Amino acid sequence: MKNILSTLMLGAAVFGAAPVLAQPARNIVLVHGAFADESSWDKVAAILGAKGYHVTQVANPLTSLADDVAATKAALAAQDGPTVLVAHSWGGVVIGEAGDDAKVKALVYVSAFGPEKGESLAKLLAGGQPSEGAKAIRPNDKGAVIVDPAAFPTVFAGDLPQAEAEALAQKQLPSNPANFEAVTEVAAWHDKPNFYVVTTEDRTVPADAQRVFASRMKAEVTEIAASHAGLISKAEDVAGVIEKAAR
């Protein structure tokens, strides 16, 4: 009798609540990349917010992978149900760690790195030719690194108006160079539905590298003709992919 009751109780628990992956998400958490801040998501956030989504833009400190993961996990903890977790660039490393959360319905990568467990950016980039964006990385006077503001409009935001690209260059947050050596401990994309937006005119994370990340995570791929700042220049397209992931 005890075993029968236990079985019935388990069945009630299973059928009483639909799995998170099967439920539509109304919560969207946006994670920015290196050499940017949370305002890089403003246009996408405005589009999604106008459609009734609850949107959170994480302010990554870029001081370490652990710090960025902690900031993203704090944002996830504040959500009240199924959530789509979205990343740009370096943010892909962050959501790979933080996305192993029961609330996360799907992961969306926008011109983002998608490391496997045990990989670092340094390992991913080893052996390949550095991109124009990588060549433009410079140390600042505090031991962190930035993209040379003079090169930023070309290598990071080539499809934005010059004034807008220059403003982004001035707003960029410096990154701890140790972030490039940080080894991942989790690759949440193994256990979640994945969506990838490839920016085909990207001079920072080349489109072919993006396609490799998307392929190995078996992501649903959307390609857009955009620079590394495609989340801004093609915000409508990016928001559309996020909406698809939320359904």
Coordinates of C-alpha atoms in Angstrom, one line a residue:
M1 CA 0.0 0.0 0.0
K2 CA 2.8 2.4 0.9
N3 CA 4.4 1.8 -2.5
I4 CA 1.1 2.4 -4.3
L5 CA 0.6 5.7 -2.5
S6 CA 4.1 6.8 -3.3
T7 CA 3.6 6.0 -7.0
L8 CA 0.3 7.9 -7.0
M9 CA 1.9 10.9 -5.3
L10 CA 4.8 10.9 -7.8
G11 CA 2.4 10.7 -10.7
A12 CA 0.4 13.7 -9.4
A13 CA 3.7 15.7 -9.1
V14 CA 4.7 14.8 -12.6
F15 CA 1.3 15.6 -14.3
G16 CA 0.3 18.4 -12.0
A17 CA 2.8 20.9 -13.6
A18 CA 4.0 21.1 -17.2
P19 CA 7.7 21.0 -17.7
V20 CA 9.4 24.4 -18.1
L21 CA 10.5 23.5 -21.6
A22 CA 6.9 22.9 -22.7
Q23 CA 5.6 26.2 -21.3
P24 CA 5.9 29.5 -23.2
A25 CA 8.2 32.0 -21.6
R26 CA 7.3 35.6 -20.7
N27 CA 10.6 36.3 -19.1
I28 CA 13.7 37.3 -21.1
V29 CA 17.1 37.8 -19.5
L30 CA 19.7 39.5 -21.8
V31 CA 23.4 39.1 -21.1
H32 CA 25.9 41.5 -22.7
G33 CA 29.3 40.8 -24.0
A34 CA 32.8 42.2 -23.4
F35 CA 33.6 45.7 -24.6
A36 CA 29.9 46.7 -24.1
D37 CA 27.4 47.2 -21.3
E38 CA 23.8 46.3 -20.7
S39 CA 22.6 49.2 -22.8
S40 CA 23.7 47.3 -25.9
W41 CA 20.4 45.4 -25.5
D42 CA 18.2 48.5 -25.2
K43 CA 16.7 48.3 -28.7
V44 CA 15.9 44.6 -28.3
A45 CA 14.6 45.1 -24.8
A46 CA 12.2 47.9 -26.0
I47 CA 10.8 45.7 -28.8
L48 CA 10.2 42.7 -26.5
G49 CA 8.9 44.9 -23.7
A50 CA 6.3 46.5 -26.0
K51 CA 5.0 43.0 -26.7
G52 CA 4.4 42.2 -23.1
Y53 CA 7.6 40.3 -22.2
H54 CA 9.3 40.9 -18.8
V55 CA 12.8 41.8 -19.8
T56 CA 15.9 42.0 -17.6
Q57 CA 19.2 43.4 -18.8
V58 CA 22.1 42.0 -16.8
A59 CA 24.9 44.4 -15.9
N60 CA 28.0 42.1 -16.1
P61 CA 31.0 43.6 -14.3
L62 CA 33.4 41.8 -16.7
T63 CA 35.8 41.4 -13.8
S64 CA 35.8 37.6 -14.0
L65 CA 33.7 34.7 -15.4
A66 CA 32.6 33.9 -11.9
D67 CA 31.4 37.5 -11.3
D68 CA 29.5 37.6 -14.5
V69 CA 27.9 34.2 -13.9
A70 CA 26.9 35.4 -10.4
A71 CA 25.2 38.5 -11.9
T72 CA 23.3 36.4 -14.4
K73 CA 22.2 33.8 -11.8
A74 CA 20.9 36.6 -9.6
A75 CA 18.8 37.9 -12.5
L76 CA 17.5 34.3 -13.1
A77 CA 16.6 33.9 -9.5
A78 CA 14.4 37.0 -9.7
Q79 CA 12.3 35.6 -12.5
D80 CA 8.9 34.1 -11.7
G81 CA 8.7 31.4 -14.3
P82 CA 10.0 30.0 -17.6
T83 CA 12.8 32.3 -19.0
V84 CA 14.7 32.6 -22.2
L85 CA 18.4 33.4 -21.5
V86 CA 20.1 35.4 -24.3
A87 CA 23.7 36.3 -24.8
H88 CA 25.9 38.4 -27.0
S89 CA 29.6 37.7 -27.7
W90 CA 31.4 36.9 -24.4
G91 CA 28.0 36.5 -22.8
G92 CA 27.8 33.1 -24.5
V93 CA 30.5 31.9 -22.1
V94 CA 28.4 33.3 -19.2
I95 CA 25.1 31.7 -20.1
G96 CA 26.8 28.4 -20.8
E97 CA 27.6 28.4 -17.1
A98 CA 24.5 30.1 -15.7
G99 CA 22.0 28.5 -18.0
D100 CA 22.0 25.2 -16.1
D101 CA 18.9 26.5 -14.2
A102 CA 15.4 24.9 -14.1
K103 CA 13.8 28.2 -15.1
V104 CA 15.7 28.4 -18.4
K105 CA 13.4 27.3 -21.2
A106 CA 15.9 28.0 -24.0
L107 CA 19.3 29.6 -24.8
V108 CA 19.8 32.2 -27.5
Y109 CA 23.3 33.0 -28.7
V110 CA 23.8 36.2 -30.8
S111 CA 27.2 36.2 -32.4
A112 CA 28.3 34.6 -29.2
F113 CA 31.0 32.1 -28.0
G114 CA 29.7 28.7 -27.2
P115 CA 32.4 26.8 -25.3
E116 CA 32.3 23.2 -24.3
K117 CA 32.9 22.2 -20.7
G118 CA 36.6 22.6 -20.0
E119 CA 37.3 25.1 -22.8
S120 CA 38.4 28.8 -22.5
L121 CA 38.3 31.6 -25.0
A122 CA 42.1 31.2 -25.3
K123 CA 41.7 27.6 -26.2
L124 CA 38.9 28.3 -28.7
L125 CA 41.0 31.0 -30.4
A126 CA 44.3 29.1 -30.4
G127 CA 45.7 28.3 -33.8
G128 CA 43.4 30.5 -35.8
Q129 CA 44.1 33.9 -37.3
P130 CA 43.0 36.7 -35.0
S131 CA 40.0 38.7 -36.2
E132 CA 40.2 42.4 -36.8
G133 CA 38.4 42.9 -33.6
A134 CA 40.9 40.8 -31.7
K135 CA 43.8 42.7 -33.2
A136 CA 42.2 46.0 -31.9
I137 CA 42.2 44.9 -28.3
R138 CA 44.4 47.2 -26.1
P139 CA 45.3 47.4 -22.4
N140 CA 44.1 50.4 -20.6
D141 CA 45.9 52.2 -17.7
K142 CA 44.3 50.0 -15.1
G143 CA 45.4 46.6 -16.3
A144 CA 42.1 45.8 -18.1
V145 CA 41.6 45.6 -21.9
I146 CA 39.4 47.5 -24.3
V147 CA 38.9 47.7 -28.0
D148 CA 40.8 50.6 -29.4
P149 CA 38.1 53.4 -29.7
A150 CA 39.5 54.5 -33.0
A151 CA 39.1 51.0 -34.5
F152 CA 35.8 50.2 -32.7
P153 CA 33.4 51.6 -35.2
T154 CA 34.9 49.5 -38.0
V155 CA 35.7 46.2 -36.2
F156 CA 32.7 46.1 -33.8
A157 CA 29.9 48.2 -35.2
G158 CA 30.5 48.7 -38.9
D159 CA 26.9 48.8 -39.9
L160 CA 25.9 51.5 -37.4
P161 CA 26.0 55.3 -38.0
Q162 CA 29.4 56.6 -37.2
A163 CA 28.2 58.8 -34.3
E164 CA 26.3 55.8 -32.7
A165 CA 29.4 53.5 -33.2
E166 CA 31.7 56.1 -31.6
A167 CA 29.3 56.5 -28.7
L168 CA 29.4 52.8 -28.1
A169 CA 33.2 52.9 -28.2
Q170 CA 33.2 55.5 -25.4
K171 CA 30.7 53.5 -23.3
Q172 CA 32.5 50.2 -23.6
L173 CA 33.3 48.5 -20.3
P174 CA 36.9 47.3 -19.8
S175 CA 37.4 43.5 -19.4
N176 CA 39.7 41.6 -17.2
P177 CA 42.2 39.9 -19.5
A178 CA 42.0 36.8 -17.3
N179 CA 38.6 36.2 -18.7
F180 CA 40.2 34.9 -21.8
E181 CA 41.8 32.1 -19.8
A182 CA 38.8 31.2 -17.6
V183 CA 37.9 27.6 -18.1
T184 CA 34.2 26.7 -18.2
E185 CA 32.8 24.1 -15.8
V186 CA 29.3 23.8 -17.4
A187 CA 28.0 23.7 -21.0
A188 CA 24.3 24.2 -20.4
W189 CA 23.6 24.1 -24.1
H190 CA 23.8 20.3 -23.9
D191 CA 20.5 20.2 -22.0
K192 CA 18.5 23.1 -23.4
P193 CA 16.9 24.0 -26.8
N194 CA 19.4 26.4 -28.5
F195 CA 19.0 29.2 -31.0
Y196 CA 21.9 31.0 -32.7
V197 CA 21.9 34.3 -34.6
V198 CA 25.0 34.4 -37.0
T199 CA 26.1 37.9 -38.0
T200 CA 27.6 37.3 -41.4
E201 CA 29.5 40.6 -41.6
D202 CA 31.2 40.2 -38.2
R203 CA 34.8 41.4 -37.9
T204 CA 35.1 40.4 -34.2
V205 CA 33.7 36.9 -34.0
P206 CA 33.9 35.6 -37.6
A207 CA 30.7 34.1 -39.0
D208 CA 32.5 30.8 -39.7
A209 CA 33.4 30.5 -36.1
Q210 CA 29.8 31.3 -35.1
R211 CA 28.6 28.5 -37.4
V212 CA 30.9 26.0 -35.7
F213 CA 29.5 27.0 -32.3
A214 CA 25.9 26.7 -33.6
S215 CA 26.6 23.4 -35.3
R216 CA 28.0 21.6 -32.3
M217 CA 25.2 22.8 -30.0
K218 CA 22.7 21.7 -32.7
A219 CA 21.1 25.2 -32.6
E220 CA 18.4 26.5 -34.8
V221 CA 20.3 29.0 -36.9
T222 CA 19.2 32.4 -38.2
E223 CA 21.8 34.3 -40.3
I224 CA 21.6 38.1 -40.6
A225 CA 23.8 40.5 -42.6
A226 CA 25.1 42.4 -39.7
S227 CA 28.3 43.4 -37.9
H228 CA 29.2 42.3 -34.4
A229 CA 26.7 44.9 -33.2
G230 CA 23.8 43.1 -35.0
L231 CA 21.9 43.1 -31.7
I232 CA 21.6 46.9 -32.3
S233 CA 21.6 47.3 -36.1
K234 CA 19.2 44.4 -36.6
A235 CA 17.3 44.5 -33.3
E236 CA 14.0 43.5 -34.9
D237 CA 15.5 40.3 -36.4
V238 CA 17.2 39.4 -33.1
A239 CA 14.0 40.0 -31.1
G240 CA 12.2 37.8 -33.5
V241 CA 14.5 34.9 -32.8
I242 CA 14.1 35.4 -29.1
E243 CA 10.3 35.4 -29.5
K244 CA 10.6 32.1 -31.3
A245 CA 12.6 30.6 -28.5
A246 CA 10.0 31.8 -26.0
R247 CA 7.1 30.0 -27.6

